[in-house]
Amino acid sequence: MLSYATKTRDIQITVRPVYLDGKTNILEGSFSFAYAVFIENQGDDEIQLIRRRWTIRESDGTLHDTEGDTELRAQPVLAPGEEHVYDGSCTLSSFVGSVEGNYLVQRSDGERYRVDIPSFPLQAAAN
């Protein structure tokens, strides 16, 4: 399984996307994907995930932007060395696309900053 990673300050983000062949309906132009986002606090300070922003790009250039705290549920707090895993999914109208974005995090001292989510491709497997 391919993974895509980036690090902003002491926060490591790793994403593992997968094509969901069983949930895809090619005749209706509906291609399903899932992904796991691993957020690891490699620093010395506690952080809290506050918000996220996703941009999903379809192969025809159509963009789907989402922003908010809905996926974060209780806005998890990560102590040094802790990891949070978010499992998500999306449906595209084409075989390929990509996702990118960022998380807004807050340190225990109140400082807020954005942590990049690596751009990762979504590509339907050839059958």
CSV table of N, CA and C in Angstrom, one decimal:
chain,number,residue,atom,x,y,z
A,1,MET,N,0.8,-1.2,0.0
A,1,MET,CA,0.0,0.0,0.0
A,1,MET,C,0.9,1.2,0.0
A,2,LEU,N,0.6,2.1,-0.9
A,2,LEU,CA,1.4,3.4,-1.0
A,2,LEU,C,1.0,4.3,0.1
A,3,SER,N,2.0,5.1,0.6
A,3,SER,CA,1.7,6.1,1.6
A,3,SER,C,2.4,7.4,1.2
A,4,TYR,N,1.9,8.5,1.7
A,4,TYR,CA,2.4,9.8,1.3
A,4,TYR,C,2.6,10.6,2.7
A,5,ALA,N,3.7,11.2,2.8
A,5,ALA,CA,4.0,11.8,4.2
A,5,ALA,C,4.6,13.2,4.0
A,6,THR,N,4.4,14.0,5.0
A,6,THR,CA,5.0,15.3,5.1
A,6,THR,C,5.1,15.7,6.6
A,7,LYS,N,6.0,16.6,6.9
A,7,LYS,CA,6.2,17.0,8.3
A,7,LYS,C,6.3,18.5,8.3
A,8,THR,N,5.4,19.1,9.2
A,8,THR,CA,5.4,20.5,9.5
A,8,THR,C,5.8,20.6,11.0
A,9,ARG,N,6.9,21.4,11.2
A,9,ARG,CA,7.4,21.5,12.6
A,9,ARG,C,7.6,20.0,13.1
A,10,ASP,N,7.0,19.7,14.2
A,10,ASP,CA,7.2,18.4,14.7
A,10,ASP,C,6.0,17.5,14.6
A,11,ILE,N,5.2,17.8,13.6
A,11,ILE,CA,3.9,17.0,13.3
A,11,ILE,C,4.1,16.2,12.0
A,12,GLN,N,4.1,14.9,12.1
A,12,GLN,CA,4.2,14.1,10.9
A,12,GLN,C,2.8,13.6,10.5
A,13,ILE,N,2.5,13.9,9.2
A,13,ILE,CA,1.3,13.4,8.6
A,13,ILE,C,1.6,12.4,7.6
A,14,THR,N,0.9,11.2,7.7
A,14,THR,CA,1.1,10.2,6.7
A,14,THR,C,-0.3,9.8,6.2
A,15,VAL,N,-0.5,9.7,4.9
A,15,VAL,CA,-1.8,9.3,4.3
A,15,VAL,C,-1.6,8.0,3.5
A,16,ARG,N,-2.6,7.1,3.7
A,16,ARG,CA,-2.6,5.9,2.9
A,16,ARG,C,-4.0,5.7,2.2
A,17,PRO,N,-4.0,6.1,0.9
A,17,PRO,CA,-5.3,6.0,0.2
A,17,PRO,C,-5.5,4.6,-0.4
A,18,VAL,N,-6.7,4.2,-0.6
A,18,VAL,CA,-7.1,2.9,-1.2
A,18,VAL,C,-8.3,3.1,-2.1
A,19,TYR,N,-8.4,2.4,-3.2
A,19,TYR,CA,-9.5,2.4,-4.1
A,19,TYR,C,-10.5,1.4,-3.6
A,20,LEU,N,-11.8,1.7,-3.6
A,20,LEU,CA,-12.8,0.8,-3.1
A,20,LEU,C,-13.6,0.2,-4.3
A,21,ASP,N,-13.1,-0.8,-4.9
A,21,ASP,CA,-13.7,-1.4,-6.1
A,21,ASP,C,-15.1,-1.8,-5.8
A,22,GLY,N,-15.3,-2.4,-4.6
A,22,GLY,CA,-16.7,-2.9,-4.3
A,22,GLY,C,-17.7,-1.9,-4.1
A,23,LYS,N,-17.4,-0.6,-3.9
A,23,LYS,CA,-18.3,0.5,-3.7
A,23,LYS,C,-18.4,1.4,-4.9
A,24,THR,N,-17.7,1.0,-6.0
A,24,THR,CA,-17.6,1.8,-7.2
A,24,THR,C,-18.7,1.4,-8.2
A,25,ASN,N,-19.4,2.4,-8.9
A,25,ASN,CA,-20.3,2.1,-9.9
A,25,ASN,C,-19.9,2.8,-11.2
A,26,ILE,N,-19.1,2.1,-12.0
A,26,ILE,CA,-18.6,2.7,-13.2
A,26,ILE,C,-19.7,3.3,-14.1
A,27,LEU,N,-20.8,2.5,-14.3
A,27,LEU,CA,-21.8,2.9,-15.2
A,27,LEU,C,-22.4,4.3,-14.7
A,28,GLU,N,-22.5,4.5,-13.4
A,28,GLU,CA,-23.0,5.8,-12.9
A,28,GLU,C,-21.9,6.8,-12.7
A,29,GLY,N,-20.7,6.5,-13.0
A,29,GLY,CA,-19.6,7.5,-12.9
A,29,GLY,C,-19.3,7.8,-11.4
A,30,SER,N,-19.3,6.8,-10.6
A,30,SER,CA,-19.1,6.9,-9.2
A,30,SER,C,-18.0,6.1,-8.7
A,31,PHE,N,-16.8,6.7,-8.4
A,31,PHE,CA,-15.6,5.9,-8.0
A,31,PHE,C,-15.3,6.2,-6.6
A,32,SER,N,-15.2,5.2,-5.8
A,32,SER,CA,-15.1,5.4,-4.3
A,32,SER,C,-13.7,5.1,-3.8
A,33,PHE,N,-13.3,5.9,-2.9
A,33,PHE,CA,-11.9,5.8,-2.3
A,33,PHE,C,-12.0,6.0,-0.8
A,34,ALA,N,-11.1,5.4,-0.1
A,34,ALA,CA,-10.9,5.6,1.4
A,34,ALA,C,-9.5,6.0,1.6
A,35,TYR,N,-9.3,6.5,2.8
A,35,TYR,CA,-7.9,6.9,3.2
A,35,TYR,C,-7.8,7.0,4.7
A,36,ALA,N,-6.6,6.6,5.1
A,36,ALA,CA,-6.3,6.8,6.6
A,36,ALA,C,-5.3,7.9,6.7
A,37,VAL,N,-5.5,8.8,7.6
A,37,VAL,CA,-4.6,9.9,7.9
A,37,VAL,C,-4.0,9.7,9.3
A,38,PHE,N,-2.7,9.5,9.4
A,38,PHE,CA,-2.0,9.3,10.6
A,38,PHE,C,-1.3,10.6,11.0
A,39,ILE,N,-1.7,11.1,12.2
A,39,ILE,CA,-1.2,12.4,12.7
A,39,ILE,C,-0.3,12.1,13.9
A,40,GLU,N,1.0,12.3,13.8
A,40,GLU,CA,1.9,11.9,14.9
A,40,GLU,C,2.5,13.2,15.5
A,41,ASN,N,2.4,13.4,16.8
A,41,ASN,CA,3.1,14.5,17.4
A,41,ASN,C,4.5,14.0,17.8
A,42,GLN,N,5.5,14.5,17.1
A,42,GLN,CA,6.9,14.1,17.3
A,42,GLN,C,7.6,15.2,18.1
A,43,GLY,N,6.9,16.2,18.6
A,43,GLY,CA,7.5,17.3,19.4
A,43,GLY,C,7.4,17.0,20.9
A,44,ASP,N,7.8,18.1,21.6
A,44,ASP,CA,7.9,18.1,23.0
A,44,ASP,C,6.6,18.7,23.7
A,45,ASP,N,5.8,19.3,22.8
A,45,ASP,CA,4.6,20.0,23.3
A,45,ASP,C,3.3,19.3,23.0
A,46,GLU,N,2.3,19.4,23.9
A,46,GLU,CA,1.0,18.8,23.6
A,46,GLU,C,0.4,19.7,22.5
A,47,ILE,N,-0.4,19.0,21.6
A,47,ILE,CA,-1.1,19.8,20.6
A,47,ILE,C,-2.6,19.3,20.5
A,48,GLN,N,-3.4,20.2,20.0
A,48,GLN,CA,-4.8,19.8,19.8
A,48,GLN,C,-5.2,20.1,18.4
A,49,LEU,N,-5.9,19.1,17.8
A,49,LEU,CA,-6.4,19.3,16.4
A,49,LEU,C,-7.6,20.2,16.5
A,50,ILE,N,-7.6,21.3,15.8
A,50,ILE,CA,-8.8,22.3,15.9
A,50,ILE,C,-9.7,22.2,14.7
A,51,ARG,N,-9.1,22.3,13.5
A,51,ARG,CA,-9.9,22.3,12.3
A,51,ARG,C,-9.1,21.6,11.2
A,52,ARG,N,-9.8,21.3,10.1
A,52,ARG,CA,-9.1,20.7,8.9
A,52,ARG,C,-9.7,21.4,7.7
A,53,ARG,N,-8.9,21.4,6.6
A,53,ARG,CA,-9.3,21.9,5.3
A,53,ARG,C,-8.9,20.8,4.3
A,54,TRP,N,-9.8,20.4,3.5
A,54,TRP,CA,-9.5,19.5,2.4
A,54,TRP,C,-9.9,20.1,1.0
A,55,THR,N,-9.1,19.9,0.0
A,55,THR,CA,-9.4,20.2,-1.3
A,55,THR,C,-9.3,18.9,-2.2
A,56,ILE,N,-10.4,18.5,-2.7
A,56,ILE,CA,-10.4,17.3,-3.5
A,56,ILE,C,-10.6,17.8,-5.0
A,57,ARG,N,-9.6,17.3,-5.8
A,57,ARG,CA,-9.6,17.7,-7.2
A,57,ARG,C,-9.9,16.5,-8.1
A,58,GLU,N,-10.9,16.7,-9.0
A,58,GLU,CA,-11.3,15.7,-9.9
A,58,GLU,C,-10.4,15.9,-11.2
A,59,SER,N,-10.4,14.9,-12.0
A,59,SER,CA,-9.5,14.9,-13.2
A,59,SER,C,-9.9,16.0,-14.2
A,60,ASP,N,-11.2,16.4,-14.2
A,60,ASP,CA,-11.6,17.5,-15.1
A,60,ASP,C,-11.4,18.9,-14.5
A,61,GLY,N,-10.7,18.9,-13.3
A,61,GLY,CA,-10.4,20.2,-12.7
A,61,GLY,C,-11.4,20.7,-11.6
A,62,THR,N,-12.5,20.0,-11.5
A,62,THR,CA,-13.5,20.4,-10.5
A,62,THR,C,-12.9,20.2,-9.1
A,63,LEU,N,-13.1,21.3,-8.3
A,63,LEU,CA,-12.6,21.3,-6.9
A,63,LEU,C,-13.8,21.1,-5.9
A,64,HIS,N,-13.5,20.4,-4.9
A,64,HIS,CA,-14.5,20.2,-3.8
A,64,HIS,C,-13.7,20.6,-2.5
A,65,ASP,N,-14.1,21.8,-2.0
A,65,ASP,CA,-13.4,22.2,-0.7
A,65,ASP,C,-14.3,22.0,0.5
A,66,THR,N,-13.7,21.5,1.5
A,66,THR,CA,-14.4,21.3,2.8
A,66,THR,C,-13.5,21.9,3.9
A,67,GLU,N,-14.2,22.5,4.8
A,67,GLU,CA,-13.4,23.0,6.0
A,67,GLU,C,-14.3,23.0,7.2
A,68,GLY,N,-13.7,22.6,8.3
A,68,GLY,CA,-14.4,22.6,9.5
A,68,GLY,C,-13.8,21.6,10.5
A,69,ASP,N,-14.6,21.4,11.6
A,69,ASP,CA,-14.1,20.5,12.6
A,69,ASP,C,-14.9,19.2,12.7
A,70,THR,N,-15.8,18.9,11.8
A,70,THR,CA,-16.7,17.8,11.9
A,70,THR,C,-15.9,16.5,11.9
A,71,GLU,N,-14.9,16.3,11.1
A,71,GLU,CA,-14.2,15.0,11.1
A,71,GLU,C,-13.4,14.8,12.4
A,72,LEU,N,-13.1,15.9,13.1
A,72,LEU,CA,-12.2,15.8,14.3
A,72,LEU,C,-13.0,15.4,15.5
A,73,ARG,N,-14.3,15.4,15.4
A,73,ARG,CA,-15.2,15.0,16.5
A,73,ARG,C,-14.9,15.8,17.8
A,74,ALA,N,-14.1,15.3,18.7
A,74,ALA,CA,-13.9,15.9,20.0
A,74,ALA,C,-12.6,16.8,20.0
A,75,GLN,N,-12.1,17.1,18.8
A,75,GLN,CA,-10.8,17.9,18.7
A,75,GLN,C,-9.7,17.2,19.6
A,76,PRO,N,-9.2,16.1,19.1
A,76,PRO,CA,-8.3,15.3,19.9
A,76,PRO,C,-7.0,16.0,20.3
A,77,VAL,N,-6.6,15.7,21.5
A,77,VAL,CA,-5.3,16.3,22.1
A,77,VAL,C,-4.3,15.2,22.0
A,78,LEU,N,-3.1,15.5,21.4
A,78,LEU,CA,-2.0,14.6,21.3
A,78,LEU,C,-0.9,15.0,22.1
A,79,ALA,N,-0.5,14.2,23.1
A,79,ALA,CA,0.7,14.4,23.9
A,79,ALA,C,1.9,14.1,23.1
A,80,PRO,N,3.1,14.5,23.5
A,80,PRO,CA,4.3,14.2,22.7
A,80,PRO,C,4.4,12.6,22.5
A,81,GLY,N,4.6,12.2,21.3
A,81,GLY,CA,4.7,10.8,21.0
A,81,GLY,C,3.4,10.1,20.6
A,82,GLU,N,2.3,10.8,20.8
A,82,GLU,CA,1.0,10.2,20.5
A,82,GLU,C,0.6,10.4,19.0
A,83,GLU,N,-0.3,9.5,18.6
A,83,GLU,CA,-0.7,9.5,17.2
A,83,GLU,C,-2.3,9.4,17.2
A,84,HIS,N,-2.9,10.1,16.3
A,84,HIS,CA,-4.3,10.1,16.0
A,84,HIS,C,-4.5,9.6,14.6
A,85,VAL,N,-5.5,8.7,14.4
A,85,VAL,CA,-5.7,8.2,13.1
A,85,VAL,C,-7.2,8.6,12.7
A,86,TYR,N,-7.3,9.2,11.5
A,86,TYR,CA,-8.6,9.6,11.0
A,86,TYR,C,-8.8,8.7,9.7
A,87,ASP,N,-9.9,8.0,9.7
A,87,ASP,CA,-10.3,7.3,8.5
A,87,ASP,C,-11.4,8.1,7.7
A,88,GLY,N,-11.2,8.3,6.5
A,88,GLY,CA,-12.1,9.0,5.7
A,88,GLY,C,-12.4,8.4,4.3
A,89,SER,N,-13.3,8.9,3.6
A,89,SER,CA,-13.6,8.4,2.3
A,89,SER,C,-14.2,9.5,1.4
A,90,CYS,N,-14.2,9.3,0.1
A,90,CYS,CA,-14.8,10.2,-0.8
A,90,CYS,C,-15.2,9.5,-2.1
A,91,THR,N,-16.0,10.1,-2.9
A,91,THR,CA,-16.5,9.6,-4.1
A,91,THR,C,-16.2,10.6,-5.2
A,92,LEU,N,-15.5,10.1,-6.3
A,92,LEU,CA,-15.2,11.0,-7.4
A,92,LEU,C,-16.1,10.6,-8.6
A,93,SER,N,-16.2,11.5,-9.6
A,93,SER,CA,-17.0,11.2,-10.8
A,93,SER,C,-16.1,10.7,-11.9
A,94,SER,N,-14.8,10.5,-11.6
A,94,SER,CA,-13.8,10.0,-12.6
A,94,SER,C,-12.9,9.0,-12.0
A,95,PHE,N,-12.1,8.4,-12.8
A,95,PHE,CA,-11.1,7.4,-12.3
A,95,PHE,C,-10.0,7.9,-11.4
A,96,VAL,N,-9.7,9.2,-11.6
A,96,VAL,CA,-8.5,9.8,-10.9
A,96,VAL,C,-8.8,11.1,-10.3
A,97,GLY,N,-8.1,11.5,-9.3
A,97,GLY,CA,-8.2,12.8,-8.6
A,97,GLY,C,-7.1,12.9,-7.6
A,98,SER,N,-7.2,13.9,-6.8
A,98,SER,CA,-6.2,14.1,-5.8
A,98,SER,C,-6.8,14.8,-4.6
A,99,VAL,N,-6.1,14.7,-3.5
A,99,VAL,CA,-6.6,15.4,-2.3
A,99,VAL,C,-5.4,16.1,-1.6
A,100,GLU,N,-5.6,17.3,-1.1
A,100,GLU,CA,-4.6,18.0,-0.3
A,100,GLU,C,-5.3,18.8,0.7
A,101,GLY,N,-4.5,19.4,1.7
A,101,GLY,CA,-5.1,20.2,2.7
A,101,GLY,C,-4.2,20.5,3.8
A,102,ASN,N,-4.8,20.8,5.0
A,102,ASN,CA,-4.1,21.1,6.2
A,102,ASN,C,-5.0,21.0,7.4
A,103,TYR,N,-4.3,20.8,8.5
A,103,TYR,CA,-4.9,20.9,9.8
A,103,TYR,C,-4.5,22.1,10.6
A,104,LEU,N,-5.4,22.7,11.3
A,104,LEU,CA,-5.1,23.8,12.2
A,104,LEU,C,-4.9,23.2,13.6
A,105,VAL,N,-3.7,23.3,14.1
A,105,VAL,CA,-3.4,22.8,15.5
A,105,VAL,C,-3.1,23.9,16.4
A,106,GLN,N,-3.3,23.6,17.7
A,106,GLN,CA,-3.0,24.5,18.8
A,106,GLN,C,-2.1,23.9,19.8
A,107,ARG,N,-1.0,24.5,20.1
A,107,ARG,CA,-0.1,24.0,21.2
A,107,ARG,C,-0.7,24.3,22.5
A,108,SER,N,-0.2,23.7,23.6
A,108,SER,CA,-0.7,24.0,24.9
A,108,SER,C,-0.5,25.4,25.4
A,109,ASP,N,0.5,26.1,24.8
A,109,ASP,CA,0.7,27.5,25.1
A,109,ASP,C,-0.2,28.5,24.4
A,110,GLY,N,-1.1,27.9,23.5
A,110,GLY,CA,-2.1,28.7,22.8
A,110,GLY,C,-1.7,29.1,21.4
A,111,GLU,N,-0.4,28.8,21.0
A,111,GLU,CA,0.0,29.1,19.6
A,111,GLU,C,-0.7,28.2,18.6
A,112,ARG,N,-1.2,28.8,17.6
A,112,ARG,CA,-1.9,28.0,16.5
A,112,ARG,C,-1.1,28.1,15.2
A,113,TYR,N,-1.1,27.0,14.5
A,113,TYR,CA,-0.4,27.0,13.2
A,113,TYR,C,-1.0,25.9,12.3
A,114,ARG,N,-0.7,26.0,11.0
A,114,ARG,CA,-1.2,25.0,10.1
A,114,ARG,C,-0.2,23.9,9.8
A,115,VAL,N,-0.7,22.7,9.7
A,115,VAL,CA,0.1,21.5,9.4
A,115,VAL,C,-0.3,21.0,8.1
A,116,ASP,N,0.6,20.9,7.1
A,116,ASP,CA,0.2,20.4,5.8
A,116,ASP,C,-0.2,18.9,5.8
A,117,ILE,N,-1.2,18.6,5.0
A,117,ILE,CA,-1.5,17.2,4.7
A,117,ILE,C,-0.9,17.0,3.3
A,118,PRO,N,-0.1,16.0,3.1
A,118,PRO,CA,0.5,15.8,1.8
A,118,PRO,C,-0.5,15.6,0.7
A,119,SER,N,-0.2,16.2,-0.4
A,119,SER,CA,-1.1,15.9,-1.6
A,119,SER,C,-0.9,14.4,-1.9
A,120,PHE,N,-2.1,13.8,-2.2
A,120,PHE,CA,-2.0,12.4,-2.5
A,120,PHE,C,-3.0,12.0,-3.6
A,121,PRO,N,-2.6,11.1,-4.5
A,121,PRO,CA,-3.5,10.8,-5.6
A,121,PRO,C,-4.6,9.8,-5.2
A,122,LEU,N,-5.7,9.9,-6.0
A,122,LEU,CA,-6.7,8.9,-5.9
A,122,LEU,C,-6.8,8.3,-7.3
A,123,GLN,N,-6.6,7.0,-7.4
A,123,GLN,CA,-6.6,6.4,-8.8
A,123,GLN,C,-7.3,5.1,-8.7
A,124,ALA,N,-8.3,4.9,-9.5
A,124,ALA,CA,-9.0,3.6,-9.6
A,124,ALA,C,-8.1,2.5,-10.2
A,125,ALA,N,-8.1,1.4,-9.6
A,125,ALA,CA,-7.3,0.3,-10.1
A,125,ALA,C,-7.8,-0.2,-11.4
A,126,ALA,N,-6.9,-0.6,-12.3
A,126,ALA,CA,-7.4,-1.2,-13.6
A,126,ALA,C,-7.8,-2.6,-13.4
A,127,ASN,N,-9.0,-3.0,-13.9
A,127,ASN,CA,-9.5,-4.3,-13.8
A,127,ASN,C,-9.4,-5.1,-15.0
